[in-house]
GROMACS .gro file of C-alpha atoms in nm:
model
  512
    1MET     CA    1  18.691   6.905   0.796
    2LYS     CA    2  18.793   6.612   0.535
    3SER     CA    3  18.805   6.844   0.239
    4ARG     CA    4  19.012   7.099   0.437
    5ALA     CA    5  19.248   6.829   0.536
    6VAL     CA    6  19.295   6.715   0.169
    7GLY     CA    7  19.347   7.089   0.090
    8ILE     CA    8  19.629   7.146   0.332
    9ALA     CA    9  19.793   6.805   0.203
   10LEU     CA   10  19.794   6.934  -0.145
   11LEU     CA   11  19.916   7.293  -0.050
   12LEU     CA   12  20.232   7.142   0.139
   13MET     CA   13  20.290   6.904  -0.156
   14VAL     CA   14  20.306   7.191  -0.391
   15GLU     CA   15  20.530   7.389  -0.158
   16PHE     CA   16  20.777   7.081  -0.149
   17LEU     CA   17  20.782   7.061  -0.521
   18ILE     CA   18  20.852   7.434  -0.562
   19MET     CA   19  21.140   7.397  -0.341
   20VAL     CA   20  21.278   7.077  -0.513
   21VAL     CA   21  21.241   7.252  -0.864
   22GLY     CA   22  21.409   7.575  -0.751
   23THR     CA   23  21.688   7.400  -0.623
   24HIS     CA   24  21.734   7.233  -0.943
   25ASN     CA   25  21.710   7.544  -1.138
   26HIS     CA   26  21.933   7.736  -0.914
   27ASP     CA   27  22.220   7.482  -0.922
   28HIS     CA   28  22.216   7.547  -1.290
   29GLN     CA   29  22.208   7.934  -1.252
   30ALA     CA   30  22.418   8.040  -0.952
   31GLY     CA   31  22.571   7.715  -0.817
   32LEU     CA   32  22.348   7.715  -0.506
   33VAL     CA   33  22.236   7.443  -0.281
   34LYS     CA   34  21.916   7.431  -0.035
   35THR     CA   35  21.982   7.408   0.332
   36GLU     CA   36  21.737   7.364   0.622
   37GLY     CA   37  21.491   7.637   0.674
   38GLU     CA   38  21.460   7.853   0.971
   39ARG     CA   39  21.110   7.915   1.132
   40THR     CA   40  21.030   8.275   1.255
   41GLU     CA   41  20.705   8.350   1.468
   42GLN     CA   42  20.505   8.474   1.183
   43GLN     CA   43  20.578   8.244   0.873
   44ASP     CA   44  20.822   7.945   0.775
   45GLU     CA   45  21.123   8.051   0.575
   46ALA     CA   46  21.381   7.849   0.426
   47THR     CA   47  21.726   8.007   0.335
   48VAL     CA   48  21.978   7.901   0.070
   49GLU     CA   49  22.349   7.969   0.114
   50GLU     CA   50  22.575   8.025  -0.180
   51GLU     CA   51  22.814   7.745  -0.246
   52ALA     CA   52  23.182   7.829  -0.309
   53VAL     CA   53  23.248   7.814  -0.673
   54GLU     CA   54  23.551   7.606  -0.741
   55GLU     CA   55  23.799   7.786  -0.912
   56ALA     CA   56  23.881   7.514  -1.169
   57THR     CA   57  23.535   7.520  -1.316
   58SER     CA   58  23.422   7.761  -1.565
   59PRO     CA   59  23.088   7.898  -1.488
   60LYS     CA   60  22.862   7.986  -1.749
   61PRO     CA   61  22.857   8.352  -1.854
   62VAL     CA   62  22.592   8.546  -1.717
   63ASP     CA   63  22.426   8.822  -1.933
   64THR     CA   64  22.436   9.127  -1.685
   65LYS     CA   65  22.167   9.304  -1.886
   66LYS     CA   66  21.913   9.033  -1.805
   67ILE     CA   67  21.981   9.037  -1.425
   68PHE     CA   68  21.674   9.111  -1.228
   69ILE     CA   69  21.710   9.457  -1.047
   70PRO     CA   70  21.469   9.463  -0.746
   71THR     CA   71  21.312   9.743  -0.566
   72LYS     CA   72  21.122   9.766  -0.232
   73GLU     CA   73  20.797   9.681  -0.428
   74TRP     CA   74  20.706   9.322  -0.562
   75GLN     CA   75  20.789   9.299  -0.939
   76THR     CA   76  20.730   9.025  -1.180
   77VAL     CA   77  21.039   8.814  -1.273
   78GLU     CA   78  21.046   8.764  -1.650
   79PRO     CA   79  21.140   8.378  -1.757
   80ASP     CA   80  21.507   8.505  -1.916
   81GLN     CA   81  21.598   8.704  -1.601
   82THR     CA   82  21.851   8.598  -1.344
   83VAL     CA   83  21.759   8.646  -0.978
   84LEU     CA   84  22.065   8.678  -0.741
   85PRO     CA   85  22.038   8.558  -0.380
   86GLY     CA   86  21.950   8.792  -0.111
   87LEU     CA   87  21.575   8.886  -0.229
   88HIS     CA   88  21.236   8.793  -0.103
   89ILE     CA   89  21.097   8.575  -0.376
   90ARG     CA   90  20.724   8.432  -0.413
   91MET     CA   91  20.511   8.261  -0.653
   92ASN     CA   92  20.173   8.333  -0.749
   93LEU     CA   93  19.976   8.005  -0.761
   94GLN     CA   94  19.704   8.150  -0.961
   95THR     CA   95  19.919   8.296  -1.242
   96GLY     CA   96  20.252   8.081  -1.218
   97LEU     CA   97  20.477   8.405  -1.228
   98LYS     CA   98  20.745   8.472  -0.982
   99GLU     CA   99  20.771   8.810  -0.807
  100ALA     CA  100  21.070   8.936  -0.619
  101LYS     CA  101  21.171   9.253  -0.406
  102LEU     CA  102  21.443   9.368  -0.163
  103MET     CA  103  21.455   9.220   0.170
  104ASP     CA  104  21.292   9.450   0.445
  105GLY     CA  105  21.553   9.737   0.547
  106ASP     CA  106  21.769   9.651   0.267
  107ASP     CA  107  21.858   9.961   0.042
  108GLY     CA  108  21.971   9.729  -0.235
  109SER     CA  109  22.330   9.840  -0.234
  110GLU     CA  110  22.464   9.503  -0.136
  111TYR     CA  111  22.272   9.346  -0.438
  112GLN     CA  112  22.407   9.597  -0.675
  113GLU     CA  113  22.768   9.521  -0.548
  114SER     CA  114  22.689   9.149  -0.613
  115VAL     CA  115  22.588   9.214  -0.968
  116GLU     CA  116  22.902   9.399  -1.034
  117ARG     CA  117  23.103   9.132  -0.873
  118LEU     CA  118  22.926   8.867  -1.077
  119SER     CA  119  23.006   9.024  -1.402
  120LYS     CA  120  23.362   9.054  -1.310
  121THR     CA  121  23.434   8.730  -1.103
  122GLY     CA  122  23.143   8.515  -1.151
  123HIS     CA  123  23.090   8.525  -0.760
  124THR     CA  124  22.807   8.720  -0.619
  125GLY     CA  125  22.954   8.741  -0.250
  126LEU     CA  126  22.599   8.723  -0.092
  127LYS     CA  127  22.522   8.479   0.188
  128SER     CA  128  22.162   8.372   0.134
  129ALA     CA  129  21.810   8.445  -0.049
  130VAL     CA  130  21.490   8.414   0.114
  131ILE     CA  131  21.194   8.289  -0.119
  132ALA     CA  132  20.823   8.302   0.005
  133THR     CA  133  20.546   8.120  -0.194
  134ASN     CA  134  20.218   8.319  -0.145
  135THR     CA  135  19.916   8.424  -0.326
  136PRO     CA  136  19.898   8.798  -0.400
  137SER     CA  137  19.651   8.856  -0.125
  138ASP     CA  138  19.877   8.708   0.157
  139ASP     CA  139  20.064   8.943   0.391
  140ASP     CA  140  20.424   9.031   0.268
  141ASP     CA  141  20.572   8.921   0.595
  142ILE     CA  142  20.488   8.538   0.501
  143LYS     CA  143  20.822   8.395   0.369
  144GLU     CA  144  20.942   8.066   0.267
  145ALA     CA  145  21.281   7.923   0.151
  146SER     CA  146  21.280   7.837  -0.221
  147ALA     CA  147  21.471   7.916  -0.541
  148PRO     CA  148  21.367   8.025  -0.883
  149GLU     CA  149  21.238   7.752  -1.107
  150GLU     CA  150  21.157   7.703  -1.468
  151ASP     CA  151  20.856   7.843  -1.612
  152THR     CA  152  20.743   7.519  -1.769
  153ARG     CA  153  20.776   7.336  -1.450
  154SER     CA  154  20.576   7.574  -1.253
  155SER     CA  155  20.319   7.592  -1.518
  156LEU     CA  156  20.278   7.201  -1.488
  157ILE     CA  157  20.265   7.231  -1.122
  158ARG     CA  158  20.007   7.491  -1.137
  159GLU     CA  159  19.788   7.286  -1.366
  160SER     CA  160  19.832   6.960  -1.136
  161VAL     CA  161  19.732   7.165  -0.832
  162ILE     CA  162  19.433   7.313  -1.001
  163GLU     CA  163  19.323   6.968  -1.151
  164ALA     CA  164  19.361   6.823  -0.797
  165LEU     CA  165  19.156   7.099  -0.637
  166LYS     CA  166  18.853   7.005  -0.892
  167HIS     CA  167  18.852   6.644  -0.734
  168ILE     CA  168  18.852   6.770  -0.374
  169ARG     CA  169  18.492   6.679  -0.253
  170SER     CA  170  18.300   6.876  -0.004
  171ASP     CA  171  18.158   6.774   0.323
  172ASP     CA  172  17.867   6.624   0.133
  173GLY     CA  173  18.086   6.406  -0.085
  174LEU     CA  174  18.028   6.615  -0.400
  175THR     CA  175  18.287   6.751  -0.626
  176PRO     CA  176  18.272   7.143  -0.717
  177GLU     CA  177  18.108   7.044  -1.048
  178GLU     CA  178  17.856   6.829  -0.879
  179SER     CA  179  17.783   7.095  -0.616
  180GLU     CA  180  17.724   7.354  -0.881
  181GLU     CA  181  17.493   7.134  -1.050
  182ALA     CA  182  17.301   7.062  -0.749
  183ALA     CA  183  17.278   7.408  -0.658
  184ALA     CA  184  17.122   7.489  -1.007
  185GLN     CA  185  16.869   7.222  -0.939
  186SER     CA  186  16.772   7.348  -0.609
  187ARG     CA  187  16.725   7.702  -0.752
  188GLY     CA  188  16.495   7.546  -0.988
  189LYS     CA  189  16.293   7.388  -0.732
  190PHE     CA  190  16.256   7.663  -0.486
  191ARG     CA  191  16.135   8.024  -0.513
  192SER     CA  192  16.370   8.313  -0.476
  193TYR     CA  193  16.393   8.531  -0.170
  194LYS     CA  194  16.223   8.823  -0.352
  195GLU     CA  195  15.920   8.592  -0.447
  196LEU     CA  196  15.868   8.461  -0.094
  197LYS     CA  197  15.882   8.819   0.040
  198GLU     CA  198  15.613   8.911  -0.217
  199ASP     CA  199  15.416   8.615  -0.096
  200PHE     CA  200  15.450   8.692   0.262
  201ALA     CA  201  15.337   9.073   0.197
  202GLU     CA  202  15.027   8.941   0.034
  203LEU     CA  203  14.971   8.698   0.320
  204ASN     CA  204  15.011   8.981   0.584
  205LEU     CA  205  14.709   9.172   0.408
  206ASN     CA  206  14.482   8.891   0.475
  207VAL     CA  207  14.592   8.795   0.838
  208GLU     CA  208  14.281   8.852   1.058
  209THR     CA  209  14.287   8.885   1.456
  210ASP     CA  210  14.073   8.670   1.683
  211LEU     CA  211  13.870   8.989   1.740
  212ASP     CA  212  13.803   9.002   1.335
  213ILE     CA  213  13.732   8.639   1.329
  214MET     CA  214  13.456   8.657   1.610
  215ASN     CA  215  13.304   8.972   1.450
  216LYS     CA  216  13.269   8.778   1.110
  217LEU     CA  217  13.142   8.455   1.302
  218MET     CA  218  12.859   8.668   1.482
  219SER     CA  219  12.767   8.829   1.165
  220GLN     CA  220  12.730   8.511   0.995
  221TYR     CA  221  12.535   8.358   1.286
  222GLN     CA  222  12.277   8.637   1.241
  223ASP     CA  223  12.237   8.590   0.882
  224THR     CA  224  12.178   8.222   0.881
  225LYS     CA  225  11.876   8.044   0.935
  226SER     CA  226  12.005   7.678   0.943
  227ASP     CA  227  12.042   7.528   1.279
  228ASP     CA  228  12.343   7.303   1.156
  229GLU     CA  229  12.523   7.622   1.027
  230LYS     CA  230  12.444   7.773   1.364
  231ALA     CA  231  12.587   7.482   1.545
  232VAL     CA  232  12.912   7.497   1.351
  233ILE     CA  233  12.951   7.878   1.404
  234LEU     CA  234  12.881   7.826   1.783
  235GLU     CA  235  13.159   7.553   1.801
  236ASP     CA  236  13.412   7.793   1.641
  237LEU     CA  237  13.325   8.082   1.876
  238GLU     CA  238  13.345   7.832   2.187
  239TYR     CA  239  13.702   7.762   2.078
  240LEU     CA  240  13.794   8.111   2.059
  241VAL     CA  241  13.632   8.234   2.384
  242HIS     CA  242  13.845   7.977   2.581
  243GLN     CA  243  14.102   8.252   2.582
  244TYR     CA  244  14.037   8.509   2.863
  245ASP     CA  245  14.086   8.824   2.657
  246ASN     CA  246  13.882   8.678   2.388
  247ALA     CA  247  13.591   8.614   2.624
  248ILE     CA  248  13.570   8.959   2.758
  249ASN     CA  249  13.596   9.104   2.383
  250PHE     CA  250  13.292   8.856   2.317
  251ILE     CA  251  13.082   9.036   2.575
  252ASP     CA  252  13.188   9.381   2.493
  253MET     CA  253  13.091   9.292   2.133
  254GLY     CA  254  12.740   9.216   2.239
  255GLY     CA  255  12.780   8.841   2.225
  256LEU     CA  256  12.547   8.747   2.524
  257ARG     CA  257  12.271   8.994   2.414
  258GLU     CA  258  12.292   8.873   2.034
  259ILE     CA  259  12.398   8.505   2.072
  260VAL     CA  260  12.378   8.347   2.414
  261VAL     CA  261  12.039   8.484   2.522
  262PRO     CA  262  11.859   8.383   2.207
  263GLY     CA  263  12.018   8.057   2.194
  264VAL     CA  264  11.926   7.968   2.543
  265ASN     CA  265  11.571   8.031   2.435
  266SER     CA  266  11.594   7.869   2.119
  267SER     CA  267  11.351   7.565   2.027
  268SER     CA  268  11.640   7.368   1.860
  269SER     CA  269  11.826   7.119   2.116
  270LYS     CA  270  12.123   7.141   1.889
  271VAL     CA  271  12.153   7.521   1.923
  272LYS     CA  272  12.091   7.497   2.294
  273GLU     CA  273  12.362   7.246   2.344
  274HIS     CA  274  12.632   7.450   2.177
  275VAL     CA  275  12.526   7.782   2.327
  276PHE     CA  276  12.553   7.613   2.684
  277HIS     CA  277  12.890   7.502   2.598
  278LEU     CA  278  12.990   7.840   2.462
  279LEU     CA  279  12.859   8.018   2.772
  280GLY     CA  280  13.054   7.777   3.026
  281SER     CA  281  13.379   7.815   2.818
  282ALA     CA  282  13.336   8.217   2.816
  283VAL     CA  283  13.252   8.229   3.191
  284GLN     CA  284  13.502   7.985   3.329
  285SER     CA  285  13.733   8.168   3.593
  286ASN     CA  286  13.653   8.488   3.439
  287PRO     CA  287  13.509   8.740   3.686
  288LYS     CA  288  13.414   9.005   3.438
  289VAL     CA  289  13.227   8.771   3.221
  290GLN     CA  290  13.051   8.583   3.512
  291ILE     CA  291  12.914   8.925   3.621
  292ALA     CA  292  12.780   9.013   3.276
  293ALA     CA  293  12.625   8.662   3.258
  294VAL     CA  294  12.453   8.698   3.593
  295GLU     CA  295  12.333   9.042   3.513
  296ALA     CA  296  12.189   8.923   3.181
  297GLY     CA  297  11.978   8.672   3.364
  298LEU     CA  298  12.165   8.360   3.239
  299VAL     CA  299  12.145   8.190   3.584
  300GLN     CA  300  11.757   8.182   3.565
  301ALA     CA  301  11.769   8.078   3.203
  302LEU     CA  302  11.975   7.780   3.288
  303ILE     CA  303  11.772   7.685   3.585
  304LYS     CA  304  11.457   7.698   3.373
  305ALA     CA  305  11.633   7.487   3.109
  306LEU     CA  306  11.711   7.206   3.378
  307GLY     CA  307  11.358   7.208   3.484
  308TYR     CA  308  11.190   7.180   3.143
  309ASP     CA  309  11.437   7.010   2.897
  310MET     CA  310  11.458   6.625   2.955
  311GLN     CA  311  11.721   6.575   2.684
  312GLU     CA  312  12.030   6.460   2.857
  313GLY     CA  313  12.270   6.623   2.618
  314VAL     CA  314  12.123   6.957   2.693
  315ALA     CA  315  12.089   6.901   3.039
  316ARG     CA  316  12.466   6.797   3.090
  317LYS     CA  317  12.570   7.107   2.896
  318ALA     CA  318  12.329   7.333   3.113
  319VAL     CA  319  12.503   7.203   3.432
  320PHE     CA  320  12.824   7.252   3.284
  321ALA     CA  321  12.754   7.612   3.207
  322LEU     CA  322  12.589   7.666   3.554
  323SER     CA  323  12.874   7.508   3.722
  324CYS     CA  324  13.141   7.746   3.546
  325LEU     CA  325  12.914   8.024   3.619
  326VAL     CA  326  12.896   8.007   3.988
  327ARG     CA  327  13.204   7.838   4.092
  328GLY     CA  328  13.445   8.082   4.259
  329PHE     CA  329  13.173   8.354   4.246
  330PRO     CA  330  12.982   8.433   4.553
  331TYR     CA  331  12.740   8.657   4.399
  332GLY     CA  332  12.644   8.387   4.127
  333GLN     CA  333  12.600   8.128   4.396
  334GLN     CA  334  12.363   8.362   4.595
  335VAL     CA  335  12.158   8.409   4.274
  336LEU     CA  336  12.168   8.043   4.215
  337VAL     CA  337  12.020   7.968   4.553
  338GLN     CA  338  11.777   8.261   4.568
  339SER     CA  339  11.650   8.160   4.221
  340GLY     CA  340  11.551   7.800   4.335
  341GLY     CA  341  11.852   7.651   4.133
  342MET     CA  342  11.911   7.406   4.432
  343GLU     CA  343  11.587   7.274   4.401
  344ALA     CA  344  11.598   7.241   4.027
  345LEU     CA  345  11.933   7.045   4.055
  346ARG     CA  346  11.791   6.834   4.339
  347LYS     CA  347  11.518   6.701   4.112
  348LEU     CA  348  11.764   6.585   3.861
  349PHE     CA  349  11.807   6.285   4.116
  350ASP     CA  350  11.460   6.173   4.065
  351ARG     CA  351  11.548   6.024   3.726
  352ARG     CA  352  11.625   5.651   3.794
  353ASP     CA  353  11.752   5.566   3.459
  354PHE     CA  354  12.128   5.480   3.420
  355GLN     CA  355  12.168   5.733   3.147
  356SER     CA  356  12.104   6.003   3.401
  357LEU     CA  357  12.420   5.888   3.610
  358PRO     CA  358  12.674   6.110   3.442
  359LEU     CA  359  12.434   6.426   3.473
  360GLN     CA  360  12.377   6.353   3.848
  361LEU     CA  361  12.758   6.304   3.914
  362LYS     CA  362  12.816   6.643   3.770
  363VAL     CA  363  12.573   6.793   4.012
  364VAL     CA  364  12.748   6.612   4.294
  365ALA     CA  365  13.080   6.736   4.190
  366LEU     CA  366  12.937   7.074   4.159
  367LEU     CA  367  12.800   7.040   4.526
  368HIS     CA  368  13.139   6.909   4.652
  369ASP     CA  369  13.326   7.201   4.499
  370LEU     CA  370  13.079   7.464   4.656
  371LEU     CA  371  13.120   7.302   4.993
  372VAL     CA  372  13.497   7.285   4.981
  373GLU     CA  373  13.512   7.664   4.874
  374ARG     CA  374  13.321   7.738   5.182
  375GLU     CA  375  13.560   7.557   5.423
  376GLN     CA  376  13.856   7.730   5.265
  377ALA     CA  377  13.697   8.079   5.229
  378LYS     CA  378  13.840   8.354   5.487
  379GLY     CA  379  13.732   8.701   5.576
  380GLU     CA  380  13.490   8.898   5.342
  381ARG     CA  381  13.462   8.609   5.093
  382LEU     CA  382  13.349   8.352   5.381
  383LEU     CA  383  13.080   8.613   5.504
  384GLN     CA  384  12.954   8.662   5.146
  385LEU     CA  385  12.918   8.283   5.129
  386GLN     CA  386  12.740   8.249   5.476
  387ARG     CA  387  12.460   8.481   5.368
  388PHE     CA  388  12.259   8.243   5.167
  389LYS     CA  389  12.306   7.952   5.421
  390LEU     CA  390  12.382   7.666   5.175
  391ASP     CA  391  12.416   7.403   5.458
  392ASP     CA  392  12.035   7.468   5.575
  393ARG     CA  393  11.926   7.428   5.223
  394LEU     CA  394  12.111   7.096   5.199
  395ALA     CA  395  11.982   6.948   5.524
  396THR     CA  396  11.611   7.044   5.440
  397GLY     CA  397  11.623   7.006   5.071
  398GLY     CA  398  11.636   6.614   5.056
  399TRP     CA  399  12.002   6.628   4.925
  400CYS     CA  400  12.163   6.419   5.197
  401PRO     CA  401  11.945   6.089   5.092
  402ALA     CA  402  11.968   6.201   4.713
  403VAL     CA  403  12.355   6.181   4.731
  404SER     CA  404  12.376   5.875   4.946
  405SER     CA  405  12.150   5.687   4.712
  406LEU     CA  406  12.420   5.689   4.456
  407LEU     CA  407  12.615   5.445   4.672
  408THR     CA  408  12.392   5.168   4.574
  409VAL     CA  409  12.519   5.236   4.208
  410ALA     CA  410  12.876   5.211   4.323
  411SER     CA  411  12.808   4.895   4.510
  412PHE     CA  412  13.078   4.590   4.481
  413ASP     CA  413  12.822   4.311   4.584
  414ARG     CA  414  12.946   4.005   4.406
  415ARG     CA  415  12.616   3.848   4.308
  416ASP     CA  416  12.542   3.680   3.987
  417ARG     CA  417  12.684   3.851   3.682
  418ARG     CA  418  12.381   3.744   3.498
  419TYR     CA  419  12.187   3.976   3.707
  420ASP     CA  420  12.409   4.278   3.623
  421MET     CA  421  12.361   4.204   3.248
  422GLY     CA  422  11.982   4.190   3.289
  423ALA     CA  423  11.998   4.526   3.482
  424ALA     CA  424  12.195   4.688   3.197
  425LEU     CA  425  11.958   4.541   2.928
  426ARG     CA  426  11.649   4.659   3.128
  427ASN     CA  427  11.811   5.029   3.132
  428GLN     CA  428  11.847   4.989   3.509
  429MET     CA  429  12.148   5.061   3.728
  430PRO     CA  430  12.415   4.797   3.691
  431LEU     CA  431  12.615   4.687   4.009
  432ARG     CA  432  12.963   4.772   3.892
  433PRO     CA  433  13.027   5.118   3.777
  434ASP     CA  434  13.383   5.248   3.757
  435HIS     CA  435  13.584   5.379   4.040
  436ASP     CA  436  13.528   5.754   3.944
  437THR     CA  437  13.167   5.710   4.071
  438VAL     CA  438  13.261   5.584   4.417
  439ASP     CA  439  13.535   5.852   4.431
  440LYS     CA  440  13.280   6.158   4.350
  441VAL     CA  441  13.007   6.033   4.563
  442VAL     CA  442  13.212   5.968   4.876
  443SER     CA  443  13.387   6.288   4.850
  444ALA     CA  444  13.041   6.473   4.845
  445MET     CA  445  12.936   6.272   5.132
  446SER     CA  446  13.266   6.375   5.341
  447SER     CA  447  13.190   6.736   5.257
  448MET     CA  448  12.826   6.695   5.363
  449VAL     CA  449  12.878   6.482   5.654
  450LYS     CA  450  12.826   6.798   5.896
  451VAL     CA  451  12.473   6.853   5.797
  452CYS     CA  452  12.356   6.495   5.699
  453ARG     CA  453  12.520   6.311   5.988
  454TYR     CA  454  12.199   6.136   6.078
  455GLN     CA  455  12.075   6.070   5.717
  456PHE     CA  456  12.421   5.892   5.634
  457TYR     CA  457  12.396   5.644   5.937
  458ASP     CA  458  12.207   5.388   5.717
  459THR     CA  459  12.477   5.392   5.478
  460LEU     CA  460  12.729   5.263   5.724
  461PRO     CA  461  12.735   4.890   5.615
  462LEU     CA  462  12.760   4.968   5.266
  463LEU     CA  463  13.066   5.196   5.333
  464ARG     CA  464  13.220   4.947   5.552
  465HIS     CA  465  13.196   4.698   5.243
  466LEU     CA  466  13.354   4.939   4.997
  467ALA     CA  467  13.641   5.013   5.246
  468HIS     CA  468  13.706   4.645   5.283
  469THR     CA  469  13.693   4.595   4.902
  470TYR     CA  470  13.944   4.884   4.825
  471ASP     CA  471  14.189   4.752   5.119
  472ASP     CA  472  14.173   4.421   4.951
  473LEU     CA  473  14.257   4.585   4.577
  474ALA     CA  474  14.512   4.799   4.739
  475TYR     CA  475  14.680   4.484   4.911
  476LYS     CA  476  14.680   4.298   4.600
  477GLU     CA  477  14.824   4.554   4.375
  478GLN     CA  478  15.118   4.621   4.595
  479PHE     CA  479  15.299   4.327   4.455
  480GLN     CA  480  15.270   4.460   4.116
  481ASP     CA  481  15.584   4.612   3.957
  482SER     CA  482  15.460   4.834   3.672
  483ASP     CA  483  15.396   5.215   3.712
  484ASP     CA  484  15.037   5.161   3.606
  485ASP     CA  485  14.977   4.946   3.897
  486ASP     CA  486  15.160   5.159   4.127
  487ASP     CA  487  14.924   5.433   4.044
  488GLY     CA  488  14.635   5.184   4.098
  489GLN     CA  489  14.769   5.112   4.422
  490ALA     CA  490  14.794   5.477   4.528
  491LEU     CA  491  14.427   5.528   4.411
  492PHE     CA  492  14.297   5.222   4.573
  493ARG     CA  493  14.491   5.298   4.908
  494GLY     CA  494  14.355   5.661   4.900
  495MET     CA  495  13.996   5.573   4.840
  496ALA     CA  496  14.015   5.312   5.099
  497ASP     CA  497  14.152   5.568   5.363
  498MET     CA  498  13.887   5.823   5.254
  499ILE     CA  499  13.595   5.561   5.302
  500GLN     CA  500  13.733   5.472   5.656
  501ARG     CA  501  13.753   5.841   5.779
  502LEU     CA  502  13.378   5.879   5.650
  503VAL     CA  503  13.266   5.580   5.835
  504LYS     CA  504  13.446   5.714   6.159
  505GLU     CA  505  13.287   6.055   6.124
  506ILE     CA  506  12.940   5.922   6.080
  507GLY     CA  507  12.976   5.667   6.367
  508ARG     CA  508  13.113   5.931   6.599
  509ARG     CA  509  12.840   6.190   6.502
  510SER     CA  510  12.578   5.938   6.531
  511GLU     CA  511  12.675   5.849   6.896
  512LEU     CA  512  12.609   6.211   7.010
   0.00000   0.00000   0.00000
């Protein structure tokens, strides 16, 4: 915007100088003076009127042979030619030459009469002349009042304008010379568009789809004997099968048969752990892959892994894969119950070390999800879930005391802190775990209270203590102003209310 404003200002200055010089020149040639211009709708025009030549003066003789004879087309006015008023006159700012032609609608007879009158009396008899300052590309209708000027002055003005334009800076503050130099440097730094097209064409030849990548990874998995290399390949495949379509393609390519089933039966714990993670990612919320996995016998394989593999990492990944396989899939849950899966999961609670707590919480979360799914199911889906009678298996399979026993892990008993530290050092369950443990255990107990009402009665004192503790936490946090504390207050209040509802439900059912 700044450079545009400077250019406009320079153009106006040039026009003004042309008008002044033209007036000076005309005063010597034809005794004319400049008057105020008249503005039309399409362009600015200035008219000059002929001043009466005093009879007492002796005008300079005019060579009639050098008078400019106009036509209806633009013609160049030579420096030694005399131009009489009554024509369109313009100056080419690029060449510095003057051009003239007849006015629109003028047949030239009046101009010819003025030529003859001038040769006899020294007076033209014409009223005005219209002079336009234009570039050759401008429309012929653009007109501006001016008079002819000396060739030397127009050359000087043209040189001044060109020099001034050279110093006009662009929006980035560079002169034209500096901009050209910067452009040359940029061309040296960056490749041409043709080179970029060639590079992209070459890249397009090497682009691989996810299907191609999975096919290549599966081939590499079959060829390698290193467990570390297999673990890396399985990790890459797991990333790809997160996508719904990729998981289906993985199954169609024989991924379960060639990779998952052999990996589940592998003697390498590292390979097993990555295979279970891969399987869980592939079957999660994907019915087609879930059906293929159940038909491949992977539910039984996961149950077997939970019963015989004592490594925590492998067991956690096996629970993850099993949970993804049966959630939202009634047929998978039926196979889980009929294959002894509930008993295998129940035995995980017999581990009394603190390292088993995350694994047990995963099982509790799975149990809670299965029970909530049954409560929300309707129609044919509800009938399918009721066929394998999960509630009866929970009541008779020792699940009620197993889940409620985790409340001791979530206790907030304020005994000597040294006792907690000693318990942690002796690899025992500490007294103060995080709030996530309380939330998962109480949520599972709330879902199981219908079938475990009598077994949960012994937990009432501890539940009342937890409710009182969270009431106290919510009350203290309500005076805090930060957003984090507001979230904590909502969490504590929600947990307190959930525990109180569980206490009322257990107490009411115990009185029946």
